[in-house]
Amino acid sequence: MTENERKRRVRRLPREVRERQITDAAVEVFSRHGFHNASMDEVAEVAGVSKPMVYAYLGSKEELFAACIQREAQRLLQAIAEGVRGDVEPDMQLWTGLRSFFHFVGQNRSSWTVLHRQALSVGGEFAEEISQMRARSIELVAALVVASGTRKGVGAQAEKSGEALAAALVGAAESLADWWLDHPDISDDVLASWLMNLVWLGFGDLVEGEAWSPKDLTPPA
Amino acid sequence: MTENERKRRVRRLPREVRERQITDAAVEVFSRHGFHNASMDEVAEVAGVSKPMVYAYLGSKEELFAACIQREAQRLLQAIAEGVRGDVEPDMQLWTGLRSFFHFVGQNRSSWTVLHRQALSVGGEFAEEISQMRARSIELVAALVVASGTRKGVGAQAEKSGEALAAALVGAAESLADWWLDHPDISDDVLASWLMNLVWLGFGDLVEGEAWSPKDLTPPA
DNA sequence: CCGCCAATCTACTCGCGAGTAGGTTAGTCT
DNA sequence: AGACTAACCTACTCGCGAGTAGATTGGCGG
């Protein structure tokens, strides 16, 4: 067994490649057990290297975790940035953003788990970084909301309510992504359209049979 | 210092009281550091007893955490159950539920932090319990949504979409509660009404100046 | 006023996992 | 071929914190 693995395993790979492998393994392991319950030994095992390699290349456990967070956050934000259309109506911007988000989560469950569930609970540096990422998303969404026009009916605190609503929306998306993990037999597009209907029209319209649907984009993304 | 504390401290209290004190301390400590970073020594110190007492009364660290989760979950659910009106229109039910929820969170930040942020990240038993509590909430909300009428426009998966929308709503409320922790200068009622407007009317109506507002309940709860 | 037990403490053990010291190959360049 | 270095491993140390053994003290029934 150990013999076989040793023979099968490609050896003496360049540092660059090993770092990738190790980070991949770390995301996997952290997503499964969380930061604290994950052991460096397991990361090393999953990566197919021995523990000192992990330390040599990625540093301490915290540094490794930070590397995971940063890489995955980067990937998520970029995926959304690439998917969103800046040159269309606010509702379509929201729609494209949501779609990209759910698509990414669908393709990268581990990444999402690490970013959403684990990073916050570790506290300190990481929570900070994650909070900032969330804050940026919320800002963007808030801008969308505000750009849609002045909200009447929410009192004088229009700016704050915009931010709060954005926070609520982002949270709804996150929560829906979590719910999705238990109901994988639904496509990302369907999920996105449900949420889109909820936040754009609200239950009030939904129960009256209204529905929002995307206009065709000139070049289908 | 130690002398003073020793003299000031009320000693030889009945078990019942000590258990309460310890559990209170544990909620506090777990909410500050999370399950793993919290030490039993600190719990004991905050509770004003020594470590063996904690073990004698509440068992292992995991059992202690479980006790916290269960007690706080119970309190939260009961607070909501007491606040919600079962004999009114769906929108008013939702409104009263949201209000109770935010009110509880406002009065019990530590409880909320433990339940929301920490419990999920520990995994195993606890995540299970928390998930079940969330699931129950989601079910209730889903029932509300479905009771409001048949949703057209969301395709054939009406039942599933109801559950998903409920998950999204619960997530939105949770997220908004978190956001609130950073913006405490807002009342629970205002917060609840913002969310109510969002999910009931949606952005689409909000930007057009529509607003939802609660009808007066016959006896003001 | 005395013994008895529950309440409580001090002062340990012990395992687990982060982090490391130092040796061992395998490519590579001349 | 031979040596030089980067890749890589085995096999440790060591601190931290969960959990415990056993002594101690205060209050209550007799």
Tab-separated table of C-alpha atoms (C1' of nucleotides) in Angstrom, chain D residues 4-20:
chain	number	residue	atom	x	y	z
D	4	DC	C1'	25.649	20.077	-5.901
D	5	DT	C1'	21.170	21.457	-4.575
D	6	DA	C1'	16.278	21.421	-4.208
D	7	DA	C1'	12.780	18.357	-3.043
D	8	DC	C1'	11.424	15.383	0.408
D	9	DC	C1'	11.055	12.274	4.446
D	10	DT	C1'	11.245	10.059	9.350
D	11	DA	C1'	11.071	10.878	13.819
D	12	DC	C1'	11.250	13.657	17.151
D	13	DT	C1'	10.090	18.033	20.964
D	14	DC	C1'	7.067	20.642	23.470
D	15	DG	C1'	3.242	23.505	25.090
D	16	DC	C1'	-1.491	23.914	25.798
D	17	DG	C1'	-5.639	22.757	27.537
D	18	DA	C1'	-9.108	18.907	28.655
D	19	DG	C1'	-10.030	16.240	32.285
D	20	DT	C1'	-9.090	14.225	37.330
